[in-house]
GROMACS .gro file of C-alpha atoms in nm:
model
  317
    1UNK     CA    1   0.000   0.000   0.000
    2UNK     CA    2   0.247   0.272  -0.147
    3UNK     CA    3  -0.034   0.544  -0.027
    4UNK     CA    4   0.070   0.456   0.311
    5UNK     CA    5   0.409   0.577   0.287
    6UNK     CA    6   0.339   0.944   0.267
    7UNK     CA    7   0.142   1.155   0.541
    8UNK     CA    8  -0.151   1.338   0.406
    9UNK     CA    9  -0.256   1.707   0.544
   10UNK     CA   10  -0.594   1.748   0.745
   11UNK     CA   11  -0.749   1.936   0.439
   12UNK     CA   12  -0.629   1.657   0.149
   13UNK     CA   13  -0.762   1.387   0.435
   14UNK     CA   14  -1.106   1.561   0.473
   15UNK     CA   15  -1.148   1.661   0.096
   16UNK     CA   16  -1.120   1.238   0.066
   17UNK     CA   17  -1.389   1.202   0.285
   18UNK     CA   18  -1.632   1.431   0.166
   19UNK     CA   19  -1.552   1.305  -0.187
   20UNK     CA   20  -1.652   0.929  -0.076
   21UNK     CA   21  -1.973   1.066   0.111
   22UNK     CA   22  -2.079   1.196  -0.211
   23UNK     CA   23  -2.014   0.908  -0.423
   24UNK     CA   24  -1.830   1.093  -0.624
   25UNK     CA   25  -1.433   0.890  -0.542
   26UNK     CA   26  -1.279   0.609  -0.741
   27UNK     CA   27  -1.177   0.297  -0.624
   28UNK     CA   28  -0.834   0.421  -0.637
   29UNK     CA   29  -0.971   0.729  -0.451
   30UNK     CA   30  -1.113   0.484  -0.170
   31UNK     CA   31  -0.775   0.290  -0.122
   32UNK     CA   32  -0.637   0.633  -0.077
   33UNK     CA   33  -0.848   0.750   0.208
   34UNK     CA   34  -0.789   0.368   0.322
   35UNK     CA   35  -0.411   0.430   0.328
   36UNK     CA   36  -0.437   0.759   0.546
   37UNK     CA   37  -0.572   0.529   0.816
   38UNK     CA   38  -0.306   0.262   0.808
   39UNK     CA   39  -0.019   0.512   0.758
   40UNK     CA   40  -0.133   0.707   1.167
   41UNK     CA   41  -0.194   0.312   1.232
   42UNK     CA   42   0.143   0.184   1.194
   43UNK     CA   43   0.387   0.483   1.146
   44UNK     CA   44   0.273   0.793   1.310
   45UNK     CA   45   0.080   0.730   1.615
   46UNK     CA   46   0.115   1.124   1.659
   47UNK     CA   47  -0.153   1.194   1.366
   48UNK     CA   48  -0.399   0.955   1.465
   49UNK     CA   49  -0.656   1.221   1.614
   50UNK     CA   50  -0.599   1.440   1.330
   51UNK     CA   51  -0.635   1.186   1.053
   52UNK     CA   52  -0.968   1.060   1.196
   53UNK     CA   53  -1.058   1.450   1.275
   54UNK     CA   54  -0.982   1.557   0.993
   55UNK     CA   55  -1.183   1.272   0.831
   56UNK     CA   56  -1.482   1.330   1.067
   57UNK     CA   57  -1.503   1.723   0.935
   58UNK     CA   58  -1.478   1.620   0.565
   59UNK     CA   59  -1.761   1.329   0.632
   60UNK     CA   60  -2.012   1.495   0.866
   61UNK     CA   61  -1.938   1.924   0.739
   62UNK     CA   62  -1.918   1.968   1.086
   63UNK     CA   63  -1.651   2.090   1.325
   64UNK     CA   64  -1.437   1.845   1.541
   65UNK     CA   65  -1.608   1.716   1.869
   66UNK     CA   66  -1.360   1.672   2.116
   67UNK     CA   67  -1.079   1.886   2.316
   68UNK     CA   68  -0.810   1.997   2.068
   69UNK     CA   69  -0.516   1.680   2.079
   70UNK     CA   70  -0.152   1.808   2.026
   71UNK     CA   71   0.005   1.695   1.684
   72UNK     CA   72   0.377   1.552   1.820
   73UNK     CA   73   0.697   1.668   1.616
   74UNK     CA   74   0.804   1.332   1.537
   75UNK     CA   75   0.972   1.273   1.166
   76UNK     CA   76   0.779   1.116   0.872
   77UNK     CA   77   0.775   0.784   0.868
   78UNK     CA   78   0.638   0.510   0.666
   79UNK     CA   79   0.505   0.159   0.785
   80UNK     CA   80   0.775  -0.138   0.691
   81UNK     CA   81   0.722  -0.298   0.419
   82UNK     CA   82   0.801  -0.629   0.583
   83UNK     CA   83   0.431  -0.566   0.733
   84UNK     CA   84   0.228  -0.560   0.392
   85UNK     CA   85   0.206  -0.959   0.377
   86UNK     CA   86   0.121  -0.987   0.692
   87UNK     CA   87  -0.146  -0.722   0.645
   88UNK     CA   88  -0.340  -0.811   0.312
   89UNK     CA   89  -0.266  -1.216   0.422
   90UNK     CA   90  -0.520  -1.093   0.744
   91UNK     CA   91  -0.757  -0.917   0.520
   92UNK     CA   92  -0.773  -1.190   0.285
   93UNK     CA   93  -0.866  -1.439   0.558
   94UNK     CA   94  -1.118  -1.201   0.720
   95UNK     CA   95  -1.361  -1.240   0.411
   96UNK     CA   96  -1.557  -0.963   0.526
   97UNK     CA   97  -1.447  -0.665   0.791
   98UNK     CA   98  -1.531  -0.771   1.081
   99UNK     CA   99  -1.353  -1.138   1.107
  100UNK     CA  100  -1.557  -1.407   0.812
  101UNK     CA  101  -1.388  -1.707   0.799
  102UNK     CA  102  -1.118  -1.677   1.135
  103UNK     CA  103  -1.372  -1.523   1.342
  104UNK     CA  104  -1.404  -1.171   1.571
  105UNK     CA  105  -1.064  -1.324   1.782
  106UNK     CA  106  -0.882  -1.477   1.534
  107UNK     CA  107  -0.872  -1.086   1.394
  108UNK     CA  108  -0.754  -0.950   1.701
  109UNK     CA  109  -0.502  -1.161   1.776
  110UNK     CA  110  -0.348  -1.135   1.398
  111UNK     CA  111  -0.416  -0.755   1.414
  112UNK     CA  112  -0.229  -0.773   1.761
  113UNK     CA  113   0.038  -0.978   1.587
  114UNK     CA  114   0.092  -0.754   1.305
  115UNK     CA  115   0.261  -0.493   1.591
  116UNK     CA  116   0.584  -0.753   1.593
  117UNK     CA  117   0.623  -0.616   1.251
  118UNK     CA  118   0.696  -0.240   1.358
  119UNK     CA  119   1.055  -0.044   1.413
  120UNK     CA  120   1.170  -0.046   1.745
  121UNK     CA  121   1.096   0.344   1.811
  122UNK     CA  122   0.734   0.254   1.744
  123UNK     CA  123   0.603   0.213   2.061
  124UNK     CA  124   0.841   0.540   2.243
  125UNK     CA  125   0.570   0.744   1.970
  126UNK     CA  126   0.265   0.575   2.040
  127UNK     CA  127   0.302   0.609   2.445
  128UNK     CA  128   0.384   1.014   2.348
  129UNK     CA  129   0.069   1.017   2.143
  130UNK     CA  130  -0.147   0.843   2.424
  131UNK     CA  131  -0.033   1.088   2.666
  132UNK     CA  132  -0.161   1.404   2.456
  133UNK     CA  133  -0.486   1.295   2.532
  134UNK     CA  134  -0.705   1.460   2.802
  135UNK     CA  135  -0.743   1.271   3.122
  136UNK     CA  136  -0.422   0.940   3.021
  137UNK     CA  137  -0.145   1.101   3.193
  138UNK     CA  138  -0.360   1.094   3.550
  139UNK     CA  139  -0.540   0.762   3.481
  140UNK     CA  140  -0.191   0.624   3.396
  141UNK     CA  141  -0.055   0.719   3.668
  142UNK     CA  142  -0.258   0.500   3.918
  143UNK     CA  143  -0.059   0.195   3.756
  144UNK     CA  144  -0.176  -0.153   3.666
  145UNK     CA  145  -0.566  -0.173   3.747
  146UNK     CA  146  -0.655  -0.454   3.975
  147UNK     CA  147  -0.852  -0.728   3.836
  148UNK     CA  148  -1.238  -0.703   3.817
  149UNK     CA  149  -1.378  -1.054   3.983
  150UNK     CA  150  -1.698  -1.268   3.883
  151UNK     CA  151  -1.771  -1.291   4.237
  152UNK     CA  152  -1.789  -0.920   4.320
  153UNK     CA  153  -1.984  -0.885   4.028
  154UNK     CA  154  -2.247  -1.205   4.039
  155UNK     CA  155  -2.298  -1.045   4.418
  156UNK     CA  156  -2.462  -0.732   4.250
  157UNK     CA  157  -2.865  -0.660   4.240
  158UNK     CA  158  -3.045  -0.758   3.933
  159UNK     CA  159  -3.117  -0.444   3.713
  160UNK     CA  160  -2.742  -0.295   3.815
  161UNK     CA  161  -2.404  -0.287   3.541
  162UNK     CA  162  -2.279  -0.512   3.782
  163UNK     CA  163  -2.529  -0.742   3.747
  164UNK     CA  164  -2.591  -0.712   3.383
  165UNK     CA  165  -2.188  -0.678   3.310
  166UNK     CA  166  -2.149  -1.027   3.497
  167UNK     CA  167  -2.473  -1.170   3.299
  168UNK     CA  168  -2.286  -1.030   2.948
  169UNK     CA  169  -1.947  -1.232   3.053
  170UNK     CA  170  -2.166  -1.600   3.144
  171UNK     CA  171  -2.408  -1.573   2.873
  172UNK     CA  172  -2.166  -1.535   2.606
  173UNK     CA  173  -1.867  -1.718   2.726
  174UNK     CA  174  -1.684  -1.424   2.706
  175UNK     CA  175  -1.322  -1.400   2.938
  176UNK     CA  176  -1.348  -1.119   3.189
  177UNK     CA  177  -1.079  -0.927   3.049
  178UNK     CA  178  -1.083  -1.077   2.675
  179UNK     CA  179  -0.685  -1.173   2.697
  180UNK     CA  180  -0.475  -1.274   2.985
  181UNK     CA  181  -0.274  -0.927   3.021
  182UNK     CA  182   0.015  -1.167   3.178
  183UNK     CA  183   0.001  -1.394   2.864
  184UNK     CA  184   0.014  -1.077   2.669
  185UNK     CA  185   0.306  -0.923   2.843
  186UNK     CA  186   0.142  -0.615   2.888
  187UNK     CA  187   0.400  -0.481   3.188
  188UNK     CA  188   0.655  -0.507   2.968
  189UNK     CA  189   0.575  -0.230   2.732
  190UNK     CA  190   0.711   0.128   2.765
  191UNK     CA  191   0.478   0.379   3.020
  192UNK     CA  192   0.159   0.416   2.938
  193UNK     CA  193   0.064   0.160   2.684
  194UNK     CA  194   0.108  -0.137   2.915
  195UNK     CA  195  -0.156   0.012   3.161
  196UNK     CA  196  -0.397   0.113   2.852
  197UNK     CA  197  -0.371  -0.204   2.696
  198UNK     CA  198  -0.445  -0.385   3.009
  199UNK     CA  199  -0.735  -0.139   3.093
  200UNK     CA  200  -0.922  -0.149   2.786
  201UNK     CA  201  -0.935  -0.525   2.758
  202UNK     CA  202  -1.050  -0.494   3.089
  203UNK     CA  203  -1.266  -0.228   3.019
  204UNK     CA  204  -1.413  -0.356   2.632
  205UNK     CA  205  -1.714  -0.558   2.747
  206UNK     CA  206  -1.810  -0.286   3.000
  207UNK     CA  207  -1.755  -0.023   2.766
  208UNK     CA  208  -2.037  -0.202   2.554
  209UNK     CA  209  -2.276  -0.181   2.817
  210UNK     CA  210  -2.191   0.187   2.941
  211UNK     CA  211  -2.191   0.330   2.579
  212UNK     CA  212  -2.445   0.168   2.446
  213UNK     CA  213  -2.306  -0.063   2.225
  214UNK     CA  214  -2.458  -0.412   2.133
  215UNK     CA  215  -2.223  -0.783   2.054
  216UNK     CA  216  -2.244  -0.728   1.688
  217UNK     CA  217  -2.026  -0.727   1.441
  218UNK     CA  218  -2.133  -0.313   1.326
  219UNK     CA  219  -2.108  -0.228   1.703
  220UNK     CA  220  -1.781  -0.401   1.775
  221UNK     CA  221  -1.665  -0.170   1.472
  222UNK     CA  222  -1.834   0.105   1.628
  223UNK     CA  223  -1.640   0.052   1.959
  224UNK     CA  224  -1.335   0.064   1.827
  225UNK     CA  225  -1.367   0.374   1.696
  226UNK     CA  226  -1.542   0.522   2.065
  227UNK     CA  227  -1.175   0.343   2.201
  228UNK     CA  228  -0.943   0.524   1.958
  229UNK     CA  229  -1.144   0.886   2.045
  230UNK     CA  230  -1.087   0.813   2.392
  231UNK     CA  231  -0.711   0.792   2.413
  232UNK     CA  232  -0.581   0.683   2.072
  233UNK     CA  233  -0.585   0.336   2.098
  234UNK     CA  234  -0.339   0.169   1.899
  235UNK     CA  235  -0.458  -0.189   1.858
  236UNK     CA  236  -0.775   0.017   1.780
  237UNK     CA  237  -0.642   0.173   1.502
  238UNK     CA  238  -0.489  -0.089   1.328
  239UNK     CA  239  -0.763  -0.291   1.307
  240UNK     CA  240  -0.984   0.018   1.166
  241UNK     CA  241  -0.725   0.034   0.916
  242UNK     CA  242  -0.798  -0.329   0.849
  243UNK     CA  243  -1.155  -0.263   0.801
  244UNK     CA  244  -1.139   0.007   0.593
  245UNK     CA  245  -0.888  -0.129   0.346
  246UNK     CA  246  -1.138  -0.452   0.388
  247UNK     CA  247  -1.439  -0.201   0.259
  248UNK     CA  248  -1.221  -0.039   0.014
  249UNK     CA  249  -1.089  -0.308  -0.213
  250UNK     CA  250  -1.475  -0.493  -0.139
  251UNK     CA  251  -1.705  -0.541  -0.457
  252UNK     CA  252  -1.995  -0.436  -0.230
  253UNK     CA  253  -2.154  -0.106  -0.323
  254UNK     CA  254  -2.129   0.132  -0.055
  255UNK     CA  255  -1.922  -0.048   0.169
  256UNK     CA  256  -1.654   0.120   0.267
  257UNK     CA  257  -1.929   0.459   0.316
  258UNK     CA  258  -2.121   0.245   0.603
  259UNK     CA  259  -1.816   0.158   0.760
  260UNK     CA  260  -1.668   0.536   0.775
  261UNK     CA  261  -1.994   0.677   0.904
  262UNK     CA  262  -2.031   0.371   1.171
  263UNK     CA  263  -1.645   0.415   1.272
  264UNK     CA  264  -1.663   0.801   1.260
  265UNK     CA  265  -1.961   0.781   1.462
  266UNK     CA  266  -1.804   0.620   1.752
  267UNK     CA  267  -1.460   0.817   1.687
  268UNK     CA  268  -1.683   1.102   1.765
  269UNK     CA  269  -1.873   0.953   2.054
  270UNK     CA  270  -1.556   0.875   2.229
  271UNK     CA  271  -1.413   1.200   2.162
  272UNK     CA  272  -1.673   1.425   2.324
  273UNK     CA  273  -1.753   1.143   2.628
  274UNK     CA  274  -1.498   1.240   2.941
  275UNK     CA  275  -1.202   0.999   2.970
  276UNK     CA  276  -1.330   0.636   3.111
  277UNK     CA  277  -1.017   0.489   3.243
  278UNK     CA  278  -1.028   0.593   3.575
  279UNK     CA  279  -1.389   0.664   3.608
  280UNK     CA  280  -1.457   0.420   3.968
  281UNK     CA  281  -1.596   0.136   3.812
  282UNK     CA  282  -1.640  -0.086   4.146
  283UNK     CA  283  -1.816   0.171   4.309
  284UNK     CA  284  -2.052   0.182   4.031
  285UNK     CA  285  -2.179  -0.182   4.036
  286UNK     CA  286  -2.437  -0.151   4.224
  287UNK     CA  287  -2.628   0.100   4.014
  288UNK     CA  288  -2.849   0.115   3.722
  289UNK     CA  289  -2.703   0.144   3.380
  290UNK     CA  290  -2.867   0.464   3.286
  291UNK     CA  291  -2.754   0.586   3.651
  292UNK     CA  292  -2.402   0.530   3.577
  293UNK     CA  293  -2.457   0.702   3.201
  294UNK     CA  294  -2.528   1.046   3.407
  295UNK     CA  295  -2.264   1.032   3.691
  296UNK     CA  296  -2.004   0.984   3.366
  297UNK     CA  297  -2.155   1.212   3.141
  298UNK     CA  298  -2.167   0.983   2.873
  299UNK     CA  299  -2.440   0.945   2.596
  300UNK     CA  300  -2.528   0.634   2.417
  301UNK     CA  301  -2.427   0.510   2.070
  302UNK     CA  302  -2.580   0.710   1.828
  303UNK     CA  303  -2.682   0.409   1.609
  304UNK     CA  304  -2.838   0.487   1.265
  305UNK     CA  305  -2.893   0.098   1.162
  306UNK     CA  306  -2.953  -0.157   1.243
  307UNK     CA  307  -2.735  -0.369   1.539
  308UNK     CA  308  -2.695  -0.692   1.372
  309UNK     CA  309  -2.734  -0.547   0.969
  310UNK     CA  310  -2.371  -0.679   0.860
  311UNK     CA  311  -2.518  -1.054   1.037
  312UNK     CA  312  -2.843  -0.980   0.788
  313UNK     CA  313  -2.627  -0.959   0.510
  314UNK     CA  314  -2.447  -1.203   0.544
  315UNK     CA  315  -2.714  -1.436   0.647
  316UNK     CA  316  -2.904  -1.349   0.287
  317UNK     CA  317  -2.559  -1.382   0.133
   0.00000   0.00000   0.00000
């Protein structure tokens, strides 16, 4: 993806996205806007908030939502090419954007994988970038979250987040915190990313809950970009970029136009909610959702279709 080399200003980013709202872009024209994604996703961590801003304005002719996010002096850089195998092999597999044929995990763990592929000054760039955000550098600080338990939360009254967050993890056979953070390695990355990481996987499955976003394949899109407004989350990003180079190169009209408004939508969503991370989770258990909604100030999901339309689709497929 030779696009992906080269950083593109706010106003060329945003003149791609209105272009592709109005039907009027090429497929070359798609890849393009595709390739501004991967290039803040894997070489310049820095311009993540003002690729997506910048994309945001151009898709929705409306001005960013969100506190202005400092633009870091690092030097261009372009992703390695050793990663471009790697890359298209995943979206090859994936069959459609949101995990086809190796499934929702078997995505995030390649997309995870894909960061062995990235120069070694990678990650000093993407904890600076994380720390420009409003609210990481304090949440950070507190270190390595403890560990939510099943018990504290199956103790919690029925019709409380603790109740239905424990009641989200048994029905589904989901893992409390998605991946072992240990297995991961997670305290072994550079100050903050090893807390983020481990606080968002922690976090995800409440997140969905809180922000009012359902366990579909649309919403989990949809979270990802709420996660990357919040604090430029860079596992977050590089699987958007996987999804939108997905949509791009699809044969399926309009594609790649529902995924930008359902991504840009949550990029926006987590942009104007306050900073989660160190919002007192465990002293919010016992409460109702929408309770918990107004003590955090945050809004829910706006969601213009359907939940479960990309399982539709592919059901009548």
């Amino acid at each position: 993806m030779t696009a992906a080399s080269v950083a593109q200003t706010p106003a060329a980013i945003e003149a791609m996205a209105r272009a592709v709202r109005g039907a009027t872009a090429s497929p070359d024209d798609r890849l393009r806007l595709a390739a501004v994604f991967a290039h803040c996703a894997f070489a310049a961590p820095e311009r993540i908030a003002e690729t997506w801003d910048a994309a945001a304005r151009g898709w929705f002719d409306t001005p960013d939502e969100g506190p202005a996010i400092a633009l870091l002096p690092y030097p261009d850089a372009a992703p390695p090419a050793a990663l471009w195998p790697d890359f298209w092999a995943l979206v090859d597999a994936a069959v459609d954007p949101v995990g086809g044929s190796i499934g929702a995990l078997g995505v995030t763990e390649r997309t995870a994988q894909l960061g062995a592929q990235l120069p070694a000054d990678f990650a000093a760039r993407a904890s600076a970038a994380c720390l420009a955000y409003p609210g990481v550098p304090a949440a950070a600080a507190t270190g390595f979250p403890d560990r939510f338990t099943m018990a504290a939360l199956g103790a919690c009254p029925a019709g409380s987040l603790g109740h239905d967050f424990y009641r989200q993890i048994v029905d589904n056979g989901f893992d409390l915190e998605v991946l072992d953070r240990d297995a991961l390695g997670l305290a072994s990355l550079p100050h903050p990313l090893g807390y983020l990481n481990a606080r968002i996987l922690q976090l995800h499955d409440l997140l969905h809950l809180t922000g009012g976003y359902e366990l579909t394949s649309m919403h989990e899109i949809a979270i990802s970009g709420f996660q990357m407004g919040q604090f430029g989350h860079g596992y977050s990003s590089m699987f958007l970029a996987f999804v939108m180079a997905t949509a791009a190169g699809s044969q399926t009209p309009g594609g790649l136009e529902l995924m930008l408004d359902v991504v840009l939508r949550g990029w926006r969503h987590g942009r104007r909610t306050p900073q989660l991370l160190d919002a007192p989770w465990e002293q919010l258990w016992s409460l109702p959702v929408a309770e918990v909604r107004a003590r955090l100030g945050v809004a829910p999901y706006d969601a213009p279709y359907p939940a479960n339309l990309l399982e539709a689709v592919a059901q009548a497929a």
